Short mmCIF file of C-alpha atoms in Angstrom, two decimals:
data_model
loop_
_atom_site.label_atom_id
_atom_site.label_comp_id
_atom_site.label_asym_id
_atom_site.label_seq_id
_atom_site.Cartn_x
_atom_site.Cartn_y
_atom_site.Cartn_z
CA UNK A 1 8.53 16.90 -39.69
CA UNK A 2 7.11 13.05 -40.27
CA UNK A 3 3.90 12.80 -38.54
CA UNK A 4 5.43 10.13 -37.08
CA UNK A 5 7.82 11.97 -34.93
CA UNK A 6 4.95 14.41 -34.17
CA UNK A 7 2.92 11.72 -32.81
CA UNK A 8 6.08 10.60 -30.50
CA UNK A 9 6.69 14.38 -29.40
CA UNK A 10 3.08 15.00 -28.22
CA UNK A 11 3.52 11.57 -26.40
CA UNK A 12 6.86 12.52 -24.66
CA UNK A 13 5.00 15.93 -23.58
CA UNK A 14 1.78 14.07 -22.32
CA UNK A 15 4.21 12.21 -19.81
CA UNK A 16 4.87 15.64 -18.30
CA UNK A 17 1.43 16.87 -18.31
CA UNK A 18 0.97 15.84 -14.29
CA UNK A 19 4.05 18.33 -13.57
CA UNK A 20 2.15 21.27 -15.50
CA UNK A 21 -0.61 20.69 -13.29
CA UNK A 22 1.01 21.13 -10.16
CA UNK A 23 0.06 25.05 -10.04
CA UNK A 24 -3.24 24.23 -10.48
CA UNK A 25 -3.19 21.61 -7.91
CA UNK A 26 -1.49 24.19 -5.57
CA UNK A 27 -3.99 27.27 -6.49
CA UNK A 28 -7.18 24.40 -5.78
CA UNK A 29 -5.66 23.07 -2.23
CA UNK A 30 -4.92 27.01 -0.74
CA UNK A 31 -8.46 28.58 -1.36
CA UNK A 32 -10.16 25.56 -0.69
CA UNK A 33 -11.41 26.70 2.90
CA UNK A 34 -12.74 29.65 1.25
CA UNK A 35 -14.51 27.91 -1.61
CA UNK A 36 -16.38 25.77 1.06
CA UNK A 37 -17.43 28.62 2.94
CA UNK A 38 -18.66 30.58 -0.22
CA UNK A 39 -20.25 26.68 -1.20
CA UNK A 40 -21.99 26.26 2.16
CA UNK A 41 -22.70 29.42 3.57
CA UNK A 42 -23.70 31.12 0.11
CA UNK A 43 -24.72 29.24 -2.28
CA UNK A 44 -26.77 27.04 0.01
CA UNK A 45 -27.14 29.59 2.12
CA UNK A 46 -27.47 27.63 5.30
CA UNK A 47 -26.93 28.86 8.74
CA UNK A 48 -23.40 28.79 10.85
CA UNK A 49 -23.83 26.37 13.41
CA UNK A 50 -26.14 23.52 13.15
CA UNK A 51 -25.49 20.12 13.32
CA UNK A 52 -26.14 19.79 9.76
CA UNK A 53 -24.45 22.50 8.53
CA UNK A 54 -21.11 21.40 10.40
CA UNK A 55 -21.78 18.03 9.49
CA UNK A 56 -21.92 19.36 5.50
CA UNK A 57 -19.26 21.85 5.91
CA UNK A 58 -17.05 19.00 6.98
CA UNK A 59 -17.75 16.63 4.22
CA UNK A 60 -17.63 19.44 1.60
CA UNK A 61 -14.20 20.48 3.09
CA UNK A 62 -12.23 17.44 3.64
CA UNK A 63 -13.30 14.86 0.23
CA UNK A 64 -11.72 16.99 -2.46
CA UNK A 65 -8.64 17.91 0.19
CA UNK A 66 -7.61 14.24 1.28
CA UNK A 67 -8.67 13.30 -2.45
CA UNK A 68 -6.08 16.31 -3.68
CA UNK A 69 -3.47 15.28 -1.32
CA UNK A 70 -3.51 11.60 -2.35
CA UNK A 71 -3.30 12.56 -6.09
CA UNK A 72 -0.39 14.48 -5.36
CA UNK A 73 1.64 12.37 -2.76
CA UNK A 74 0.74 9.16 -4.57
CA UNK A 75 1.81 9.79 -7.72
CA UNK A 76 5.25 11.59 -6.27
CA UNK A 77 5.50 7.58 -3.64
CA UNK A 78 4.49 6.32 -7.43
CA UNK A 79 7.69 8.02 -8.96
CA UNK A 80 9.67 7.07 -5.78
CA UNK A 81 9.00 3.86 -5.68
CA UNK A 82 9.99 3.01 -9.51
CA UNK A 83 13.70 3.41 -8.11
CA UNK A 84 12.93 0.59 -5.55
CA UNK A 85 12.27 -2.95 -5.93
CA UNK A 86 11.53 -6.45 -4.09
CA UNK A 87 14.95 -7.43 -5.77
CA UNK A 88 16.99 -4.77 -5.41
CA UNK A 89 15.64 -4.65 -1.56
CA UNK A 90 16.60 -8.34 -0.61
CA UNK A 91 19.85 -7.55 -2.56
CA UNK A 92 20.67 -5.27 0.32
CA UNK A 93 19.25 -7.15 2.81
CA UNK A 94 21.46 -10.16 1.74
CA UNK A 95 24.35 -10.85 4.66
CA UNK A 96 22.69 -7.98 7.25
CA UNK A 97 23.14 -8.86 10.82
CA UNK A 98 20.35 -9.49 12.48
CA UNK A 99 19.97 -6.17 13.92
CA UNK A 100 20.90 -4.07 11.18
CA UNK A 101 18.91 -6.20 8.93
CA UNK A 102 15.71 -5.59 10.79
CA UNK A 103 16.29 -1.66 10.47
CA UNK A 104 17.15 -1.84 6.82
CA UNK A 105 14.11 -4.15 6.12
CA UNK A 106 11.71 -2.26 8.19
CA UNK A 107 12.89 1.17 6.29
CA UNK A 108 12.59 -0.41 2.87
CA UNK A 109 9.21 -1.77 3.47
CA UNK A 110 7.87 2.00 3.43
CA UNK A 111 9.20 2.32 0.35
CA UNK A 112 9.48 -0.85 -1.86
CA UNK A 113 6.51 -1.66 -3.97
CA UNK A 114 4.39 -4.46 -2.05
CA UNK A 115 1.03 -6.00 -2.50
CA UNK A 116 -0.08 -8.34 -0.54
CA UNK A 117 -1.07 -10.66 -3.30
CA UNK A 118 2.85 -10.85 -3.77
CA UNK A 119 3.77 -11.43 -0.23
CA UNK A 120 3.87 -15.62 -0.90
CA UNK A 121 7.01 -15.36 -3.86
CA UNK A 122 8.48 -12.39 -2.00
CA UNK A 123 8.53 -14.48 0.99
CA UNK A 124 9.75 -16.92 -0.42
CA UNK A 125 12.47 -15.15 -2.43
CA UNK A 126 13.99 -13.46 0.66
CA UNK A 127 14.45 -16.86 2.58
CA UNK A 128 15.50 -18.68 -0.74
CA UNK A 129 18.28 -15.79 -1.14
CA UNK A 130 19.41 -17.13 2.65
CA UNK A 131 18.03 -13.52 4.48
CA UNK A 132 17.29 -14.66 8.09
CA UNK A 133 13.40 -15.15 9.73
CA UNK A 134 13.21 -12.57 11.89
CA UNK A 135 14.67 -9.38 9.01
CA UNK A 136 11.94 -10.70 6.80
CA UNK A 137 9.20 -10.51 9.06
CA UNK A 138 10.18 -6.98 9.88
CA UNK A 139 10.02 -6.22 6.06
CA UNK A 140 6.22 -8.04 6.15
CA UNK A 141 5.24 -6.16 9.04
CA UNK A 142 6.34 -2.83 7.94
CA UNK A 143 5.16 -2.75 4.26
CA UNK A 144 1.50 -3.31 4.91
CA UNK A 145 1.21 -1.33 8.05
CA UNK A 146 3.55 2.04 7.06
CA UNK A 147 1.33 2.61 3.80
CA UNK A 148 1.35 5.69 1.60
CA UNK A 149 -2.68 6.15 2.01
CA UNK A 150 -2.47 5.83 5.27
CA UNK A 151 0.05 8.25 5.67
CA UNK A 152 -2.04 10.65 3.54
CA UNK A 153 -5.07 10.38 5.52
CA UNK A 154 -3.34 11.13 8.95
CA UNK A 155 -1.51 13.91 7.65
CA UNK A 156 -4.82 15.22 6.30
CA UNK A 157 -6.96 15.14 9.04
CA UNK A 158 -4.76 15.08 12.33
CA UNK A 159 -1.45 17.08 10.74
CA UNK A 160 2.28 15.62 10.59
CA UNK A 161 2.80 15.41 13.96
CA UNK A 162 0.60 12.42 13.96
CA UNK A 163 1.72 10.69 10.78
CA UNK A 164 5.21 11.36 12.09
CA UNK A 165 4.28 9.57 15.07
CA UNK A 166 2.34 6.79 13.45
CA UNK A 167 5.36 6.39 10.94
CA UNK A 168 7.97 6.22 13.58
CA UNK A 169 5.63 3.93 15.79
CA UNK A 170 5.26 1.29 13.14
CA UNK A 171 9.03 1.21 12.30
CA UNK A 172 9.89 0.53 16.11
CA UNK A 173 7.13 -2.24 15.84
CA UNK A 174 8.53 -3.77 12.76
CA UNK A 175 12.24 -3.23 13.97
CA UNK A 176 11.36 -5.08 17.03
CA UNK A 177 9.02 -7.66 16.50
CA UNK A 178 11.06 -8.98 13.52
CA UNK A 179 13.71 -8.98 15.98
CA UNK A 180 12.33 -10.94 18.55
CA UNK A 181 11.02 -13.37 15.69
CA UNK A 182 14.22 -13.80 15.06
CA UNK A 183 15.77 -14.89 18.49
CA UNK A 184 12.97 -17.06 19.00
CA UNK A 185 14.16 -19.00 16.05
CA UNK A 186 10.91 -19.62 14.33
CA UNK A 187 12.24 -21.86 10.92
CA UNK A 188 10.71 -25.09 12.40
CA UNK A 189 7.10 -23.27 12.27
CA UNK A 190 7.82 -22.25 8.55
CA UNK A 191 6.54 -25.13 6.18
CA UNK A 192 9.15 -27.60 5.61
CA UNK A 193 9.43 -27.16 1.46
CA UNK A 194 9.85 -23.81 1.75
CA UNK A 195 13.46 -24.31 2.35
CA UNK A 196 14.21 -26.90 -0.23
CA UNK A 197 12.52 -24.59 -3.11
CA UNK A 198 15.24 -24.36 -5.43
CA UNK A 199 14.18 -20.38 -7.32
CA UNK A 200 15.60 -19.81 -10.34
CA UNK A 201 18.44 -16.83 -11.32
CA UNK A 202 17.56 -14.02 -9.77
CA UNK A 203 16.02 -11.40 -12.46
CA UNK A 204 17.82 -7.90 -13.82
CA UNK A 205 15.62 -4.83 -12.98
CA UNK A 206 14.30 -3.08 -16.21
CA UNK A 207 15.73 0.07 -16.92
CA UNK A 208 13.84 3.37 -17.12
CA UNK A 209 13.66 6.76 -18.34
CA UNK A 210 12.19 9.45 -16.34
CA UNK A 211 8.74 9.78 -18.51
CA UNK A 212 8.44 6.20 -17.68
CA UNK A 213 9.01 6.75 -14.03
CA UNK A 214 6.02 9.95 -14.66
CA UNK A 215 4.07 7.21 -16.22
CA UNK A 216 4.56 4.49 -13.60
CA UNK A 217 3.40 7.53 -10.92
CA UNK A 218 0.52 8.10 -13.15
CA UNK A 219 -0.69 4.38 -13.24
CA UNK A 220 -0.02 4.41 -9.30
CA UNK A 221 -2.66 6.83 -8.92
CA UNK A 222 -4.95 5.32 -11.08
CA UNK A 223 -4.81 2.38 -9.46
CA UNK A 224 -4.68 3.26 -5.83
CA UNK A 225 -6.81 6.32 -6.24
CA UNK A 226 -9.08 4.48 -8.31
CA UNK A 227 -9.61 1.98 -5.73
CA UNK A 228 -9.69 3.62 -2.41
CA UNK A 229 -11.32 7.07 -3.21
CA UNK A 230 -15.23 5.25 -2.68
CA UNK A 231 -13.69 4.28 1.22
CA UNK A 232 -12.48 7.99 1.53
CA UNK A 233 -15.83 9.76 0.65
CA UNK A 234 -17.60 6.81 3.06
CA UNK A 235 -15.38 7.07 5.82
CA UNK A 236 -15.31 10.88 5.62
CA UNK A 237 -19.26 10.86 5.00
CA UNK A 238 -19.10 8.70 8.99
CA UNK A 239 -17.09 11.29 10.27
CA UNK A 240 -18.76 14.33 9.28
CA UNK A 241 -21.71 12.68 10.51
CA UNK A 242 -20.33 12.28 13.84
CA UNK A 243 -18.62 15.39 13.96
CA UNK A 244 -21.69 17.14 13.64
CA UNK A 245 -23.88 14.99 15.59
CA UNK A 246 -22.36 13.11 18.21
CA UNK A 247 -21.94 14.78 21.41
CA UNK A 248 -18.70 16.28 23.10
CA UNK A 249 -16.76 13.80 24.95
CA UNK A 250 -19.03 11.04 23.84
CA UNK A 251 -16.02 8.71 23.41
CA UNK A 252 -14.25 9.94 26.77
CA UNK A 253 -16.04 7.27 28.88
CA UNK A 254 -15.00 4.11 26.52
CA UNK A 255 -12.45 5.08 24.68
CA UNK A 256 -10.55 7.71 26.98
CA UNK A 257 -7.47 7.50 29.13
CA UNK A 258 -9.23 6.26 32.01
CA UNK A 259 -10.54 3.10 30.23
CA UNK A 260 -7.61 0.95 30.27
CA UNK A 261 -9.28 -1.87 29.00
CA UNK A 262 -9.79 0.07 26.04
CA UNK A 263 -6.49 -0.30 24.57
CA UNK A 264 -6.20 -4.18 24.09
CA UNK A 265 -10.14 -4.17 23.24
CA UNK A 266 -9.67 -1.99 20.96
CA UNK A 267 -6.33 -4.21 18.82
CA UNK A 268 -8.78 -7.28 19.92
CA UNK A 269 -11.53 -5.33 17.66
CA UNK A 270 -8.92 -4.47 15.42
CA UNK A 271 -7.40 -7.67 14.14
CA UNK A 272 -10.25 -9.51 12.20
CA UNK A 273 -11.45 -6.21 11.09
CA UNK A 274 -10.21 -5.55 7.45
CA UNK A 275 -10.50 -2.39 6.55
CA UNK A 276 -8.47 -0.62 4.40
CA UNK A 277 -6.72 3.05 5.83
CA UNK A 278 -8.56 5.11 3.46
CA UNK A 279 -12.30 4.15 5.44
CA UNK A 280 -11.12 3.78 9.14
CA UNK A 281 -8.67 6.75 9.42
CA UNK A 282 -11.42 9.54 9.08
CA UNK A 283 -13.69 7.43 11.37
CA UNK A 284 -11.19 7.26 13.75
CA UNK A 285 -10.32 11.19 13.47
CA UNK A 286 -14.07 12.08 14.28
CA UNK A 287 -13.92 9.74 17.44
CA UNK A 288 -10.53 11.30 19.01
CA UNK A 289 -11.87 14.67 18.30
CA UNK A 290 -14.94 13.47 20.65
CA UNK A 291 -13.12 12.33 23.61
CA UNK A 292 -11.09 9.23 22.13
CA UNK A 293 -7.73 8.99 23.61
CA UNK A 294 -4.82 9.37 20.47
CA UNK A 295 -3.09 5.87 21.66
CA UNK A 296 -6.38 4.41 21.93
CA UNK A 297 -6.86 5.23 18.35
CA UNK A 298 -3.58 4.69 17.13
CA UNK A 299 -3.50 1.32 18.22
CA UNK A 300 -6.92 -0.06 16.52
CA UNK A 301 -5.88 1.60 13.21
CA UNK A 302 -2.51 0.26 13.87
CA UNK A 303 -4.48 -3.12 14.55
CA UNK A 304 -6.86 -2.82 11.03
CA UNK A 305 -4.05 -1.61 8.97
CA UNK A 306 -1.41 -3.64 10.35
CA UNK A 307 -2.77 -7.18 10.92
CA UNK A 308 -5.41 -7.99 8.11
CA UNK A 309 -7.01 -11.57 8.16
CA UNK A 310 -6.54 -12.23 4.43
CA UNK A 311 -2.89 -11.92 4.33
CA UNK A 312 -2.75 -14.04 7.20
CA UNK A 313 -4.39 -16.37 5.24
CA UNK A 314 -1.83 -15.56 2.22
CA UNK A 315 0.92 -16.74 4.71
CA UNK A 316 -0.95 -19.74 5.91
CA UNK A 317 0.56 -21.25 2.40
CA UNK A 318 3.97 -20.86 3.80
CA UNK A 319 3.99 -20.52 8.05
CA UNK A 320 2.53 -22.64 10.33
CA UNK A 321 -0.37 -22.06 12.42
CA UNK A 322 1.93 -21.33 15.75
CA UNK A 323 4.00 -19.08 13.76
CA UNK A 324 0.72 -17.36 12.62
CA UNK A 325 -0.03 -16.77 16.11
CA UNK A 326 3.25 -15.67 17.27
CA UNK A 327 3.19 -13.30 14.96
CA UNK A 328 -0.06 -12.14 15.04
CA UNK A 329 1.07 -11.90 19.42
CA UNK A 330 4.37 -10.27 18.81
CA UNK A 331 2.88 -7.12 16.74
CA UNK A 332 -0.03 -7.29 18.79
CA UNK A 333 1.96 -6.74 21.88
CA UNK A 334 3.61 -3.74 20.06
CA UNK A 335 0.72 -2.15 18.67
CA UNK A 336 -0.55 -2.35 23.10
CA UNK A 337 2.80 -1.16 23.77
CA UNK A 338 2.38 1.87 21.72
CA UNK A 339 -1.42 1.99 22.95
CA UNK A 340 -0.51 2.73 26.19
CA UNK A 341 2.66 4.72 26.11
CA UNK A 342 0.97 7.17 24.27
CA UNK A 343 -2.14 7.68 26.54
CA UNK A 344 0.18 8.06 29.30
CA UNK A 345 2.68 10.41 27.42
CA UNK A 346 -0.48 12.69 25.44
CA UNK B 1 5.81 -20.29 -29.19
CA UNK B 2 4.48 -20.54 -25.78
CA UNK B 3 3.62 -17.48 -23.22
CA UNK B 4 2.99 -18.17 -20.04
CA UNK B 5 1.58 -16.19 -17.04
CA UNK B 6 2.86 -16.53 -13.79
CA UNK B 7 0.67 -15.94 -11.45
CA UNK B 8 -1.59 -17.32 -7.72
CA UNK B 9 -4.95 -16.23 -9.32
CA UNK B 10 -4.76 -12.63 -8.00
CA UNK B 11 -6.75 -9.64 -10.03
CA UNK B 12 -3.70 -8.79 -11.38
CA UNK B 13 -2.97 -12.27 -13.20
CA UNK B 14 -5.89 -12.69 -14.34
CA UNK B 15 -5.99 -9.01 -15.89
CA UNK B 16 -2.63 -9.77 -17.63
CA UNK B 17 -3.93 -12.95 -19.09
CA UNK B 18 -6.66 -11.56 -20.87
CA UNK B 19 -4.34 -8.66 -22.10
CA UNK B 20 -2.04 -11.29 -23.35
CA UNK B 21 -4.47 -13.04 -24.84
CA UNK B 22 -5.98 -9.89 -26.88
CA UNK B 23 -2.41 -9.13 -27.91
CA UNK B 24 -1.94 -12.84 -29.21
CA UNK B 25 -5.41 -12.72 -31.17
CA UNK B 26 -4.31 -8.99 -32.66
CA UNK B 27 -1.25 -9.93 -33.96
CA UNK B 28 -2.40 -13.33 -35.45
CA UNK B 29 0.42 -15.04 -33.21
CA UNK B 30 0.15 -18.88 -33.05
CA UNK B 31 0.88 -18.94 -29.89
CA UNK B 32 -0.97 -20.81 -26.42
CA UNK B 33 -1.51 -19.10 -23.45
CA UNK B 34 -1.32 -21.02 -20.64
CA UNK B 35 -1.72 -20.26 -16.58
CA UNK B 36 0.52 -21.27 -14.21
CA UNK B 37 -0.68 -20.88 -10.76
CA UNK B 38 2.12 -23.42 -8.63
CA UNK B 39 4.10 -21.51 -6.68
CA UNK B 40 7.08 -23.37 -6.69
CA UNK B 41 6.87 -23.50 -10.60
CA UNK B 42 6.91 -19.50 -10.64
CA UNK B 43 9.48 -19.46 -8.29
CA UNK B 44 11.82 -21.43 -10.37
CA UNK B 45 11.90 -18.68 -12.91
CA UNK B 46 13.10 -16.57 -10.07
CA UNK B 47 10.54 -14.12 -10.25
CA UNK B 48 9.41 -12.39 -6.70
CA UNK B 49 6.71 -10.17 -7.59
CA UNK B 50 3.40 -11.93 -9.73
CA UNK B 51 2.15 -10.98 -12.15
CA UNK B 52 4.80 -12.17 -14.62
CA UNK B 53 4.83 -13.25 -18.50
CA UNK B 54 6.75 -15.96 -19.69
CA UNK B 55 8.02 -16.12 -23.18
CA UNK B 56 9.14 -19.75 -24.48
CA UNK B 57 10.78 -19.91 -20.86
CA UNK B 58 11.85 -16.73 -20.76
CA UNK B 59 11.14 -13.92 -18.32
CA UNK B 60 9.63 -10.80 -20.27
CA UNK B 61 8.42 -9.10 -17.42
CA UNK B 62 7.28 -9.25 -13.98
CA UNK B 63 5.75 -7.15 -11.22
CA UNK B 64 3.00 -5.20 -13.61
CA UNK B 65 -0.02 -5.41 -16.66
CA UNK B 66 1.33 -3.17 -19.30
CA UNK B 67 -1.23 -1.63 -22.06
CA UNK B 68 -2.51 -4.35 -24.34
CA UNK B 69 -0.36 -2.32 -27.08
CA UNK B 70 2.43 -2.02 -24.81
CA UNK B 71 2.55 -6.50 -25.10
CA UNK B 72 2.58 -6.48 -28.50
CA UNK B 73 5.41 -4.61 -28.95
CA UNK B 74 7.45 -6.59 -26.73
CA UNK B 75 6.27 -9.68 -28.42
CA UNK B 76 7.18 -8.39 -32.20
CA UNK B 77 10.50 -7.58 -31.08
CA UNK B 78 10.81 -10.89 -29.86
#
């Protein structure tokens, strides 16, 4: 054998090193209860109970699980999302009803690559390509807001009832609001050379091969884990600190069912506060678990997730100030919507 | 020749330029690299997701920063 070729087989079988791991990753996330206790209790040897001990039990238990979790479920959204694109969405998203189109564009935004730093040529490629207002909006609203880290983080510390709910709560927003964005019949609030750009051919997707799909869910981790795992060990580092410390119930008075105020404070809070998921969802975990009602706190994360002041100021380039605001009131409204329905439901 | 990246000034463009601009000085190209932040400019190469690289008007790719390695391939070939 050529060295050559050696070098290109132990390259092919680095690309499916991550699935070899998997066992390991499996063995880690089962006994890691256990390896806490044996961490805290033993090998610190602190006693059961105290505010500090719960408060350190806490952090020692959730970092490395939300951190394990992410690994794994962004690299497998990294591999998923390597069959989707912005072009092969607005390709099906070309001649949709309104309706329909709003569903369709709200689903794919879960699961078509976005950043926001592309949201101004995406934009702008969706209207170009003649897809309506109001089914582009719902894409916009949806992509941001329904994020794989997010959806991490709730399954991790509240369990998939919640990041069911949250999922299927920020579809109905995007589904709706891009609808009534639509029958308003916005266009004269969009900047007027947005619809005289002329874009050029639209582009082939590159083909791949499944190590390069392994690769592309490699990078994703790299690059989303690299980036938001200093917000998870803060936010978690909050929590644990209020879990241990912070009274029972603390939050009932404020942030409770009986406050009603405290669901439109709370998306008022929530709008020109950018934080990303990874920091405010373990924050937000410790407060429910202290008397916080769940639609209370599923409408300001739904608030700091879902409206962020910098990509308002992306779209700026492209909408005009009332259009801004309508949006900003029309998924507002929703996130309230949800706010309250839940604390009356829960 | 002429590369150019496509880009609104985002981490990501300015990331690929300077990988473009190692693989350029590796290889010996004599090529420019030039930045081209107008929006309606990218769009007329038809390109939706930033950042993208821009061969003597032609899309290479779009979307992503490969390896510095991974750009001069696609240049060679080219």
């Amino acid at each position: 054998m050529t060295k050559k070729l050696e070098i290109h087989l132990l390259k092919q079988w680095i690309n499916y090193l991550p699935l070899i791991l998997l066992p390991a990753w499996y063995l880690l996330y089962a006994n890691l209860h256990r390896l806490t206790d044996g961490l805290v209790y033993t090998i610190f040897d602190l006693p059961m109970g105290t505010h500090f001990t719960e408060s350190l039990w806490f952090f020692v238990f959730e970092v490395p699980k939300v951190l394990l979790l992410l690994t794994l479920i962004i690299f497998c959204v990294g591999i998923i999302r390597s069959y989707f694109s912005p072009e092969r969405t607005r390709k099906a998203l070309e001649g949709k009803s309104l309706f329909t189109g709003n569903v369709m564009a709200a689903s794919l935004g879960i699961v078509t690559p976005f950043c926001s730093c592309s949201a101004i040529p995406l934009f702008l490629g969706f209207i170009e390509s003649g897809i309506p207002l109001g089914v582009t909006f719902s894409f916009l609203i949806a992509a941001p807001m329904i994020n794989e880290v997010a959806v991490v983080l709730l399954f991790g510390l509240f369990g998939w009832k919640t990041a069911l709910i949250y999922v299927s709560t920020g579809l109905f927003i995007a589904i709706t609001a891009g609808w009534v964005i639509g029958r308003l019949h916005l266009e004269k609030w969009v900047e007027g050379w947005v619809y005289e750009l002329k874009a050029g051919a639209h582009l082939e997707d590159e083909k791949l091969s499944f190590s390069t799909r392994i690769k592309s869910g490699l990078e994703a981790v790299k690059d989303i884990v690299g980036k938001v795992w200093i917000y998870v060990i803060i936010g978690i580092a909050v929590g644990a600190g209020v879990h241990g410390y912070v009274p029972q119930d603390f939050m009932a008075s404020f942030m409770g069912k009986s406050a009603w105020y405290s669901v439109p404070l709370s998306v008022l809070i929530g709008i020109p506060l950018y934080s990303n998921a990874a920091g405010i969802i373990p924050i937000v975990s410790a407060l429910i678990e202290k008397g916080a009602a769940l639609g209370t706190a599923l409408a300001f994360m739904m608030a700091v997730i879902g409206l962020s002041l910098p990509e308002m100021i992306i779209l700026r380039k492209v909408l005009k100030m009332p259009l801004i605001f309508t949006f900003i009131g029309v998924v507002g409204a929703g996130i309230m919507i949800v706010g309250f329905l839940f604390n009356s439901i829960f | 020749m002429e590369i150019k990246i496509l880009g609104s000034g985002c981490a990501n463009c300015k990331n690929l330029e300077k990988a473009a601009r190692e693989a350029v000085a590796e290889l010996n190209l004599d090529a420019s690299v030039v930045k081209e932040e107008d929006i309606v400019k990218i769009m007329a190469y038809g390109v939706m997701r930033t950042p993208a690289l821009v061969l003597d008007e032609k899309v290479l790719f779009y979307g992503r920063v490969p390896s510095v390695s991974e750009i001069k391939e696609m240049l060679i070939k080219k």
